[in-house]
Coordinates of C-alpha atoms and ligand atoms in Angstrom, one line a residue:
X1 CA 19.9 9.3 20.9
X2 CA 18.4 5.6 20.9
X3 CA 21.0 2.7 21.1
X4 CA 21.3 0.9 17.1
X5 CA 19.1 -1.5 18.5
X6 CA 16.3 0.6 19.3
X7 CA 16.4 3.1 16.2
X8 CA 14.0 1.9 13.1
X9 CA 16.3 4.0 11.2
X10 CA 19.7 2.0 11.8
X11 CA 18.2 -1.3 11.0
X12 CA 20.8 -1.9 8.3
X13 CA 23.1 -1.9 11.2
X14 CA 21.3 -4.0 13.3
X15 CA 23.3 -7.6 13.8
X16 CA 19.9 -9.1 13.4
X17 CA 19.6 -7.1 10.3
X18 CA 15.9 -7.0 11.2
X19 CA 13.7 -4.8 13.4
X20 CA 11.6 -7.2 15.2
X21 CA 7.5 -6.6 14.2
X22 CA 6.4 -3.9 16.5
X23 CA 2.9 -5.6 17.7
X24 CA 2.2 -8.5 18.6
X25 CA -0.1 -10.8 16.9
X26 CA -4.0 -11.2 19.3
X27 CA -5.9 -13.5 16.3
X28 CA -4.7 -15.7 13.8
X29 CA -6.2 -16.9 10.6
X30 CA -4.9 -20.8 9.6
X31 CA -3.3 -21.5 5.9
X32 CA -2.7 -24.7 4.6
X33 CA 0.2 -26.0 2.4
X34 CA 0.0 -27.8 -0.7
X35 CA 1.6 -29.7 -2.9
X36 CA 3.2 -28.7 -6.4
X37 CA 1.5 -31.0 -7.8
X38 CA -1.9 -29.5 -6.0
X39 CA -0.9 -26.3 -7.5
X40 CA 0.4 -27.1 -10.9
X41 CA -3.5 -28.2 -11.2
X42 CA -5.0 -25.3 -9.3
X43 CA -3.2 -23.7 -12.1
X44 CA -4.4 -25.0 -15.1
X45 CA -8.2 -24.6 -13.5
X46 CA -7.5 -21.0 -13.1
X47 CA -7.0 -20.7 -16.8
X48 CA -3.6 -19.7 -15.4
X49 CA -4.6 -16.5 -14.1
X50 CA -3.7 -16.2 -10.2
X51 CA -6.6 -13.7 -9.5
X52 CA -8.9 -16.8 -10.2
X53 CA -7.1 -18.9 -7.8
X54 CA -9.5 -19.8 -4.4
X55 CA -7.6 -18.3 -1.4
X56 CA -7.2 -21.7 0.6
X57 CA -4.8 -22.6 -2.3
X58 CA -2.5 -19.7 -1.5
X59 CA -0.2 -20.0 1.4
X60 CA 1.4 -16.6 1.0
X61 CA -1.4 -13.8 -0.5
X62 CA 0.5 -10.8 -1.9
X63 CA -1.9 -10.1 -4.6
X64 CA -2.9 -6.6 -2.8
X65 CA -2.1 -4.6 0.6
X66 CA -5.5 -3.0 0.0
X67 CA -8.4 -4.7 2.9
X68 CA -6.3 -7.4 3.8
X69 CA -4.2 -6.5 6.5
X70 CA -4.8 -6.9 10.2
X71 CA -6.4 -4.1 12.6
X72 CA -5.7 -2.2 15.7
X73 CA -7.0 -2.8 18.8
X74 CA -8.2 0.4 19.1
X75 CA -9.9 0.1 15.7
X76 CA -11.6 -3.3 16.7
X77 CA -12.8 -1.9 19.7
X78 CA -14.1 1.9 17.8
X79 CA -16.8 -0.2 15.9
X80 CA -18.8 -1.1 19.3
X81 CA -19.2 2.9 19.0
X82 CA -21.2 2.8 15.6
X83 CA -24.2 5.0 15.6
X84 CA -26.2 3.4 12.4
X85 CA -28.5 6.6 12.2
X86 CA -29.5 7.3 8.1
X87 CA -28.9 10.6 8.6
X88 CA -26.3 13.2 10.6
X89 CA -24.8 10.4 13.0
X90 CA -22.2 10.7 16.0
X91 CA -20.0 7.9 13.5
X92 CA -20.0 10.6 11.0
X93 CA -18.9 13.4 12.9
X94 CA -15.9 11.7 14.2
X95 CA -15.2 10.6 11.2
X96 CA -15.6 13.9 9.2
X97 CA -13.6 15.4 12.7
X98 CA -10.4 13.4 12.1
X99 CA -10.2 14.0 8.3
X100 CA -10.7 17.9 9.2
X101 CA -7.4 17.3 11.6
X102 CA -5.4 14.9 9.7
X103 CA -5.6 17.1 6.4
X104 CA -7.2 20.3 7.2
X105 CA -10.2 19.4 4.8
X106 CA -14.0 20.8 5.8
X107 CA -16.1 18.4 4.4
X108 CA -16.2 14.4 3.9
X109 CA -18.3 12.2 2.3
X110 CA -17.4 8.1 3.3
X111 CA -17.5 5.9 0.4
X112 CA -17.3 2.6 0.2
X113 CA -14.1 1.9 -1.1
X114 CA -11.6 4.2 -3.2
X115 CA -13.7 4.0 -6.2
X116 CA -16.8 4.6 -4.4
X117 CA -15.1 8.0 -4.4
X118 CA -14.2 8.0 -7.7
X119 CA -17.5 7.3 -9.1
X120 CA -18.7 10.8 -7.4
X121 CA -15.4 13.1 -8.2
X122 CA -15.0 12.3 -11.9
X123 CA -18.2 13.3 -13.3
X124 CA -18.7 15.9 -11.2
X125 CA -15.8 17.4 -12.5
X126 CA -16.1 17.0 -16.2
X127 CA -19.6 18.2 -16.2
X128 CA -18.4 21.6 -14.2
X129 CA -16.5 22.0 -17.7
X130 CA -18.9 20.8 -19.9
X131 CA -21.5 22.7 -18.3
X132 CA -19.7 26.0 -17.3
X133 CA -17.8 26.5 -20.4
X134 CA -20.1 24.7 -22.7
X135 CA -16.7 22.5 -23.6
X136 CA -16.9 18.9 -25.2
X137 CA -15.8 16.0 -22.9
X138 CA -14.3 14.5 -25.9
X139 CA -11.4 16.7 -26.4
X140 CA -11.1 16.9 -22.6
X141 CA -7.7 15.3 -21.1
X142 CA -7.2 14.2 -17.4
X143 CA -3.4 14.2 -16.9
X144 CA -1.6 12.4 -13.5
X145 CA 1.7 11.8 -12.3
X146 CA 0.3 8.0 -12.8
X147 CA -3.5 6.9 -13.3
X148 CA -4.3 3.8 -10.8
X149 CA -6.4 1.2 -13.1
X150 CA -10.0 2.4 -11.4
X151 CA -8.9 6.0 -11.5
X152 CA -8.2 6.2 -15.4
X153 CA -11.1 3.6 -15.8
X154 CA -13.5 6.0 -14.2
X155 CA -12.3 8.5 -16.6
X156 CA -12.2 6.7 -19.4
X157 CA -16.3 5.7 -18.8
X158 CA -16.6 9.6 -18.5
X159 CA -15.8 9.8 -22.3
X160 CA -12.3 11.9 -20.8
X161 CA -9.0 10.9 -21.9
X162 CA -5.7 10.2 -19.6
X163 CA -2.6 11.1 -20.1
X164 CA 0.7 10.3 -17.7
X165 CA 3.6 12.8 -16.5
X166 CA 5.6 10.6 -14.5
X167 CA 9.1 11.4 -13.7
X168 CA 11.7 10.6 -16.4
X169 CA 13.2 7.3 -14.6
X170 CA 9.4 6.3 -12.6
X171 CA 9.9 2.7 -14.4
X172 CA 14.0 2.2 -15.1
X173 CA 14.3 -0.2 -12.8
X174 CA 18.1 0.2 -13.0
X175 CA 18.2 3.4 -11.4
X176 CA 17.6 5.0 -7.9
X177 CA 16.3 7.9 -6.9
X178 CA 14.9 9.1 -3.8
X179 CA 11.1 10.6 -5.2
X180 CA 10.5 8.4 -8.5
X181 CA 7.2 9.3 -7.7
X182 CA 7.3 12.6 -8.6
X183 CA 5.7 14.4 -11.9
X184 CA 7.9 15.2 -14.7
X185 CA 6.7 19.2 -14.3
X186 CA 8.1 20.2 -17.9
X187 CA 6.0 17.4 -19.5
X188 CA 3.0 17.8 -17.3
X189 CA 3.4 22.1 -18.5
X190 CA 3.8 21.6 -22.2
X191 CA 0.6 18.7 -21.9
X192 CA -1.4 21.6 -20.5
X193 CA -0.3 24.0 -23.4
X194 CA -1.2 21.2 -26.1
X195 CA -4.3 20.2 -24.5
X196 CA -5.5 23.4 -23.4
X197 CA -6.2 24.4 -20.2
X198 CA -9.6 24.6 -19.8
X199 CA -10.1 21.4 -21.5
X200 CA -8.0 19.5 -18.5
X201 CA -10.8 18.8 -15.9
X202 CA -8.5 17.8 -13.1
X203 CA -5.1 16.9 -12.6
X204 CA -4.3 13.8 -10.2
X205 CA -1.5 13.8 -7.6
X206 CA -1.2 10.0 -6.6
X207 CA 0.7 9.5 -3.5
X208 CA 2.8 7.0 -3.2
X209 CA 2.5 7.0 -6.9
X210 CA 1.5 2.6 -7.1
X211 CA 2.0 2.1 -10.9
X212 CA 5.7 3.2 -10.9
X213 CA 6.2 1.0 -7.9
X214 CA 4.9 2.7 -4.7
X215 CA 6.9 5.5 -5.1
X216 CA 7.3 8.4 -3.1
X217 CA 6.1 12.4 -4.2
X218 CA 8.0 15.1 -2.8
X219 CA 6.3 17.8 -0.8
X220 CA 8.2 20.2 -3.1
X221 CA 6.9 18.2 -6.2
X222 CA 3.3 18.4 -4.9
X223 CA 3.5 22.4 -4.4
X224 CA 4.8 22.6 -7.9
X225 CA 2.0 20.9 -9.2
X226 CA -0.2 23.0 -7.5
X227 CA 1.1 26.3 -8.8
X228 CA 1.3 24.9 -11.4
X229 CA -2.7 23.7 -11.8
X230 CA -3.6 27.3 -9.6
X231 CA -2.0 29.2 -12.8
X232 CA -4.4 27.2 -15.0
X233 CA -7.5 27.2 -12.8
X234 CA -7.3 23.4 -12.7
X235 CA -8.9 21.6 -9.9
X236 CA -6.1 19.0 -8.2
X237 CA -7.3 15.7 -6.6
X238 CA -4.7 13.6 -4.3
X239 CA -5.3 9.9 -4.6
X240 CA -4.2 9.6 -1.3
X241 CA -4.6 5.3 -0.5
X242 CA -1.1 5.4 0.7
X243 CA -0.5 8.6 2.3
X244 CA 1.4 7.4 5.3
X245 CA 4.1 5.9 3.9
X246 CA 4.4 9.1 1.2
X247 CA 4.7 11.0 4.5
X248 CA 7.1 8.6 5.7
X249 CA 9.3 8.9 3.1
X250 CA 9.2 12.6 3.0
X251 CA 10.9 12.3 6.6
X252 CA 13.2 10.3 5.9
X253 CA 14.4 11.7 2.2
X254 CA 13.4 15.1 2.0
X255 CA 15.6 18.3 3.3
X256 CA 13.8 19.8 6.3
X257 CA 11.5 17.0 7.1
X258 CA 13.4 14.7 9.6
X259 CA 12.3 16.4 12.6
X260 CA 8.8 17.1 11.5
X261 CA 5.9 14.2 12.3
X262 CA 3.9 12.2 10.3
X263 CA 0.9 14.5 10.7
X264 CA 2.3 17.4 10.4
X265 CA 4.3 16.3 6.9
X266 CA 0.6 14.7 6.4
X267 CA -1.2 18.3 6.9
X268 CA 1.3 20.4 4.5
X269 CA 1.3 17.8 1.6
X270 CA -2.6 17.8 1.5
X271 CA -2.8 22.4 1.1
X272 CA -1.4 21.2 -2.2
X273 CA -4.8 19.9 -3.7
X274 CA -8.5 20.7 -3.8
X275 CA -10.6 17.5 -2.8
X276 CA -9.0 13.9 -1.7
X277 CA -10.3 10.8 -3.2
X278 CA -9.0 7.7 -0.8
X279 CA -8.8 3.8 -1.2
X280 CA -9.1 3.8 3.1
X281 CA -8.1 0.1 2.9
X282 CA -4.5 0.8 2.2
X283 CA -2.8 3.4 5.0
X284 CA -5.7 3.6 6.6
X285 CA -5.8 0.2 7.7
X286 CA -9.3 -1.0 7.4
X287 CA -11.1 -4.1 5.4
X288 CA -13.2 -1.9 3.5
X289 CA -14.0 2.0 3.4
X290 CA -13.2 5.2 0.9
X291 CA -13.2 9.0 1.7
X292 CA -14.0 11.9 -0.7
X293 CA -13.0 15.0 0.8
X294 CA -13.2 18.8 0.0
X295 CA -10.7 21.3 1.5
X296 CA -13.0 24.1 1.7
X297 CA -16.1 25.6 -0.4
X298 CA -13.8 26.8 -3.7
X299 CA -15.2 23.5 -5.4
X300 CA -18.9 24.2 -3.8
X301 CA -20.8 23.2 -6.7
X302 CA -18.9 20.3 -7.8
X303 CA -19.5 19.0 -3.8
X304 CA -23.5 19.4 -4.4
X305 CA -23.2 17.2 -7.2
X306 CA -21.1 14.4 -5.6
X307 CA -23.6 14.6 -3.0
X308 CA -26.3 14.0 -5.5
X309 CA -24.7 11.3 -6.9
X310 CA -23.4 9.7 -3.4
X311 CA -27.2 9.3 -2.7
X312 CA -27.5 7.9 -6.4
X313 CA -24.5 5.4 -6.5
X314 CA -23.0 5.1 -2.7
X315 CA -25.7 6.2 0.1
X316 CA -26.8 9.1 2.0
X317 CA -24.0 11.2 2.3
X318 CA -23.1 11.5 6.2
X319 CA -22.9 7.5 5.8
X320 CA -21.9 6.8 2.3
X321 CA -20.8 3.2 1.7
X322 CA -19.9 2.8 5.6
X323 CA -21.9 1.3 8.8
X324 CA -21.7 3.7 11.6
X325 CA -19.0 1.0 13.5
X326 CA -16.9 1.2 10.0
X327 CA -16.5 4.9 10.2
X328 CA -15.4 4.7 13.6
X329 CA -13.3 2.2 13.0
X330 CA -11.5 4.4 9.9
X331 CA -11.5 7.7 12.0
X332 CA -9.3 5.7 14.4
X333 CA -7.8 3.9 11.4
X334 CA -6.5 7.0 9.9
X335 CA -4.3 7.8 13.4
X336 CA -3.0 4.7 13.8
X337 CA -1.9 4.4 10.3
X338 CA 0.6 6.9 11.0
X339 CA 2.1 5.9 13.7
X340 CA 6.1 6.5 13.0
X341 CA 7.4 2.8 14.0
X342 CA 4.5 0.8 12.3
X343 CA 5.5 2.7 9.1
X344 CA 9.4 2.3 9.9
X345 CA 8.7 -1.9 10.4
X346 CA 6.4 -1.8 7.2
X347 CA 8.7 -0.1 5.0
X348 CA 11.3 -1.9 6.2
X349 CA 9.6 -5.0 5.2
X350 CA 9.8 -4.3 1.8
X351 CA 13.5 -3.1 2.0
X352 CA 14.4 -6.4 3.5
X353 CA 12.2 -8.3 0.6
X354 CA 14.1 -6.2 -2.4
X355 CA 17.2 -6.5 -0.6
X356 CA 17.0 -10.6 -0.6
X357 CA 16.0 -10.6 -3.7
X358 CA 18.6 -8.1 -5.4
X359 CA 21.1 -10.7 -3.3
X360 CA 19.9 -13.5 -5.5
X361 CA 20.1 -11.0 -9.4
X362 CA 16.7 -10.3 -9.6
X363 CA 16.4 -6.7 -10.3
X364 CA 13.4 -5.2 -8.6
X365 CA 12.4 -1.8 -8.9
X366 CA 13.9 0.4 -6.2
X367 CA 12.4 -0.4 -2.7
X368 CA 9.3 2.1 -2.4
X369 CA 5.9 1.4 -0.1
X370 CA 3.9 -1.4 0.0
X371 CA 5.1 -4.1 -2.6
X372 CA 8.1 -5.4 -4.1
X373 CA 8.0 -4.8 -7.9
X374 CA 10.2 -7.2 -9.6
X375 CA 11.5 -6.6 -12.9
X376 CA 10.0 -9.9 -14.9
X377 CA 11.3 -8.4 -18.5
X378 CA 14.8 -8.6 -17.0
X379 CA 14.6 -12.0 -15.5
X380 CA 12.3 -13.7 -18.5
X381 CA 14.2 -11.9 -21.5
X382 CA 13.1 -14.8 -23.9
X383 CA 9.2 -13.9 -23.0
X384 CA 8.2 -10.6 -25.2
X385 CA 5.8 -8.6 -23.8
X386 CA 3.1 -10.1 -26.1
X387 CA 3.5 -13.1 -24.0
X388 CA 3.2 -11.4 -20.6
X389 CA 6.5 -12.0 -18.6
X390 CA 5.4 -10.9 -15.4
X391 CA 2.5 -12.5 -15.4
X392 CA 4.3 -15.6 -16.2
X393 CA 6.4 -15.0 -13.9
X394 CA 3.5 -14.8 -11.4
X395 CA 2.6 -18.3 -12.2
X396 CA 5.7 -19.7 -11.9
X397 CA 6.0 -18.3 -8.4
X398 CA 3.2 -19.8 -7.1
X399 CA 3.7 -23.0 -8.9
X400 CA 7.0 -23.6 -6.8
X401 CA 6.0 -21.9 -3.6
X402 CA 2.5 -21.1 -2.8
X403 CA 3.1 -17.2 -3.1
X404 CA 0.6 -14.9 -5.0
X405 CA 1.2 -11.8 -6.5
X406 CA -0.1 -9.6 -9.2
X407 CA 1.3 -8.7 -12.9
X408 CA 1.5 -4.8 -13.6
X409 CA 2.7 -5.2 -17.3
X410 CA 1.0 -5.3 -20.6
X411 CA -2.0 -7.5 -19.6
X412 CA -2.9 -5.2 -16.9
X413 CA -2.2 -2.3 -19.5
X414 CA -4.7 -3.4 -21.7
X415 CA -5.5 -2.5 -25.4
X416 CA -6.6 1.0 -26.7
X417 CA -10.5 1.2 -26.8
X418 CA -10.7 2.2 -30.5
X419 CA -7.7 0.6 -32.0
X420 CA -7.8 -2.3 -29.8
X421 CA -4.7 -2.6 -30.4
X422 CA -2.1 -3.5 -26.9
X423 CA -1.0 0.4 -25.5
X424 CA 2.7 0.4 -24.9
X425 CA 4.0 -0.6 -21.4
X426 CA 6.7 1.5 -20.1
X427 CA 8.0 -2.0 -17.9
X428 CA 7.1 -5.9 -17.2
X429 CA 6.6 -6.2 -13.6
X430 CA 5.5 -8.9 -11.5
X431 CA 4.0 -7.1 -7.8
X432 CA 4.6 -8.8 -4.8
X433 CA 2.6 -6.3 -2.4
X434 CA 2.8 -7.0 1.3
X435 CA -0.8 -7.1 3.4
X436 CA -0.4 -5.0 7.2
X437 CA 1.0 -6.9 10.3
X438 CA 0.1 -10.1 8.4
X439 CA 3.3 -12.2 7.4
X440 CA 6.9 -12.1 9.5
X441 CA 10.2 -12.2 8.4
X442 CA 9.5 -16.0 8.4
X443 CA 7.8 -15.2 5.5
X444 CA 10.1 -12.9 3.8
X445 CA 12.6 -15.5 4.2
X446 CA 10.5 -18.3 2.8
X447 CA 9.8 -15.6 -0.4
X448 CA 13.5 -14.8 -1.3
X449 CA 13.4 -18.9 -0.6
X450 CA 11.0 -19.7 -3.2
X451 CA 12.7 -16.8 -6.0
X452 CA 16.2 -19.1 -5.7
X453 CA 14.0 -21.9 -7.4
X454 CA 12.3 -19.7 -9.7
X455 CA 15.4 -18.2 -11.0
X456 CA 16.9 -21.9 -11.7
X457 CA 13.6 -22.3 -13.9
X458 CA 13.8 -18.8 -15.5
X459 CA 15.0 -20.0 -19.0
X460 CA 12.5 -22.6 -19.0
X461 CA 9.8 -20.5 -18.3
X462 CA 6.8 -20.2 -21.2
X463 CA 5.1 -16.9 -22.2
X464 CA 1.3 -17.2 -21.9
X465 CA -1.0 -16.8 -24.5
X466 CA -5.3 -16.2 -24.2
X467 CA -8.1 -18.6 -24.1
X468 CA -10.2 -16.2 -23.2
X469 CA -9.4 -12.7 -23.7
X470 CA -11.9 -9.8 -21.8
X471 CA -12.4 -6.5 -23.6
X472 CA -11.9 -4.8 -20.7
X473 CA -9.9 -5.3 -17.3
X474 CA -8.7 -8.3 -18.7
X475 CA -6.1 -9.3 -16.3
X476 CA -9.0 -10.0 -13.5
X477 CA -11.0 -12.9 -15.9
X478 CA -8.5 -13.5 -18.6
X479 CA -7.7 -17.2 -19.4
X480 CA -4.4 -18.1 -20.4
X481 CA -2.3 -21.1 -21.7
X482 CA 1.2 -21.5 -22.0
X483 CA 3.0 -21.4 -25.3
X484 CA 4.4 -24.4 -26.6
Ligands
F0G1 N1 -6.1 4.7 -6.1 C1 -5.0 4.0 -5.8 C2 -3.7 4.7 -5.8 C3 -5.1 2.6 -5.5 O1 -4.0 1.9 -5.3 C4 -6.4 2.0 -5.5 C5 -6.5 0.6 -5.2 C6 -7.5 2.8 -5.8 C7 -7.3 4.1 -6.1 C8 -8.9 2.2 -5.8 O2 -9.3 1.9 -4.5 O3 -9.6 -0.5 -4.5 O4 -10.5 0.9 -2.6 O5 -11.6 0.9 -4.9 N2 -5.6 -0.2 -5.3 C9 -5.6 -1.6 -4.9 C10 -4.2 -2.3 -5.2 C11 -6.7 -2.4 -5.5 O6 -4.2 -3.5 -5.1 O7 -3.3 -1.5 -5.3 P1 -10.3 0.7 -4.1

């Protein structure tokens, strides 16, 4: 048995309350401080909208995990190995190689990010049904355990609706449970029955599920799904950016997984779907890169046509989006990724960051993978959603202390295409999502720091309202004000 000190696992019992980084940092990039004066008027420039703040006025960037984290050594020093042939290079091979041992699948196309992947996968599959069984894609119905933005966007442009099956509790941020990632399997049965089977053209398993907080899916959850879609003859696609930590989490939660690794929890999630569709820059470590893959030939003519397209939208397919170096760089990427006590330090960097902040009454959504969600609605009960607490929230944030993060509330949610009228959001978050092996617990401490401040301000906080209001995706170009 390792000594408290040494177990990842005991941290909570650790004097130190802390498990010191496990790597140790080869390259540094600089970031300067300002003022809040400085920022109060980077602010207003902005149109108060932090995604069109300049990066040198940031001094902690939590606005995404995904390409912004640091690299291996071993995944710096792959890309010397790149073979930049058009056609049927060594780069691919390893590449295609790993994802054949890491998840059993046969055959890989590289994209060049997650929606690279997305861009193939989606129409392929509606126009299997539409051509197949001569169905309409209007009536056709895409259902998930939760959509990502560019997943139900890609849909969406596919004339296919969405519809979410998340678990009862995903977004009560007042409750804790260990897989709030999971589908709600009664729900995701009866929307089969009302939509009809063969008018569902896929179902989406998204591990860890990011909307309802980087949430964890059970492997028994995923199996049920499974049996579930198998019943129906309904292809399933994981949406895998964040597999690691799903597999993580697995270990540590999950009855009969403790003793099993990463890869091998990794291996038996992934027999529960068809094709994988990956954002690489997440788990897999790397600044840019995507992977569509296909477990075997069942789906054969729905992997011609993303082949088509990938030629179309992406590149040839043995290079997709990706330089020979890249797809080195992810095949080692992908192994490194899981490594158990990288994925023990990172989760238990966003334990520590909920934890500090639940010390202070800020109620965050339970502590999941990658980012803290913190419950704006609860801490800016004055602001209705109209006025986009967490997004005001995001302002204030950075206002007092430099930090960046991301709304996933109403803005993000958007307004329904034909009514244009806001959709219902199931909860007002603000996301504070952590980049890899790039801030310390120096930083953690200087975030819980910074929320002490905010909290003083809460009540005097102002909902936002737009200058500029984008038809779609709004929360990337919006312009806001306060309201007075
Ligand atoms: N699927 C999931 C679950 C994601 O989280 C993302 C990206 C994508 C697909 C799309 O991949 O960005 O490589 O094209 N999520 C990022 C985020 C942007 O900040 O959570 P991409």
């Amino acid at each position: 048995m390792p000594t408290v000190i040494e177990s990842h696992e005991h941290v909570e019992n650790n004097p130190l309350h802390y498990m010191p980084e496990p790597y140790r940092i080869r390259v540094i990039e600089p970031v300067k401080r300002t003022t809040e004066k400085e920022r109060e008027q980077a602010l207003i420039a902005a149109g108060y909208n932090p995604f069109l703040l300049d990066s040198d006025k940031v001094f902690i960037d939590l606005l995404t995990d995904s390409g912004t984290g640091a690299v291996t050594q071993g995944m710096q020093s792959a890309m010397l190995r790149g073979d930049e042939s058009y056609s049927g290079s060594r780069s691919y091979h390893t590449l295609s190689r790993a994802v054949k041992d890491i998840f059993g699948y046969q055959f890989t196309i590289p994209t060049h990010q997650g929606r690279g992947a997305e861009q193939l996968y989606v129409p392929a599959l509606i126009n299997k049904r539409e051509r197949d069984e001569g169905l309409d894609r209007s009536k056709m119905t895409a259902l998930s355990n939760y959509f990502f933005d560019t997943t139900q966007g890609h849909t969406q442009h596919n004339s296919c609706r969405v519809v979410n099956v998340p678990s009862p509790n995903a977004f009560n941020t007042s409750v804790k449970e260990y897989f709030k990632g999971n589908f709600d399997l009664d729900k995701l049965v009866s929307a089969i029955e009302q939509i009809g089977p063969q008018h569902v053209p896929y179902i989406v398993s998204t591990i860890t599920c990011n909307s309802a907080g980087g949430q964890p899916v059970s492997i028994d959850n995923l199996k049920a799904v499974y049996e579930i879609a198998q019943l129906y003859n309904i292809p399933v696609v994981m949406d895998c950016a964040r597999f690691a930590e799903n597999a993580y989490f697995i270990k540590q939660r999950e009855p009969g997984y403790a003793d099993k690794s990463i890869q091998q929890i990794t291996k038996e999630a992934f027999q529960y779907a068809d094709l994988l569709s990956m954002s690489a820059k997440k788990d897999a470590m790397v600044p840019i890169g995507g992977l569509l893959a296909f477990k075997n030939d069942d789906y054969l003519d729905v992997q011609l046509e993303c082949k088509t397209l990938c030629v179309l939208l992406e590149g040839f397919p043995t290079y997709g989006g990706m330089e020979g170096g890249a797809m080195e760089r992810l095949a080692v990427g992908l192994y490194d990724g899981m490594d158990e006590g990288w994925l023990a330090s990172r989760t238990g960097q966003i334990a520590y960051l909920v934890k500090g902040l639940e010390a202070l009454g800020i109620r965050c959504q339970q502590a999941g993978g990658h980012a803290a969600f913190i419950d704006a609605g609860a801490l800016l009960p004055h602001i209705p959603p109209s006025q986009f607490p967490g997004h005001a929230l995001a302002c204030e944030l950075y206002k007092v202390a430099g930090v960046r993060g991301a709304e996933i509330g109403s803005l993000l949610q958007g307004c329904d295409p034909k009514t244009g009228e806001q959709l219902p959001c199931p909860a007002e978050l603000l996301r504070l999502a952590i980049p890899r092996a790039t801030y310390t617990q120096a930083h953690l401490n200087y975030i819980i720091a910074g929320f002490k401040e905010v909290k003083k301000r809460a009540p005097f906080i102002s909902g936002l309202q737009f200058t500029y209001e984008p038809k779609v995706l709004r929360h990337f170009n919006a312009r806001l004000t306060p309201v007075v």
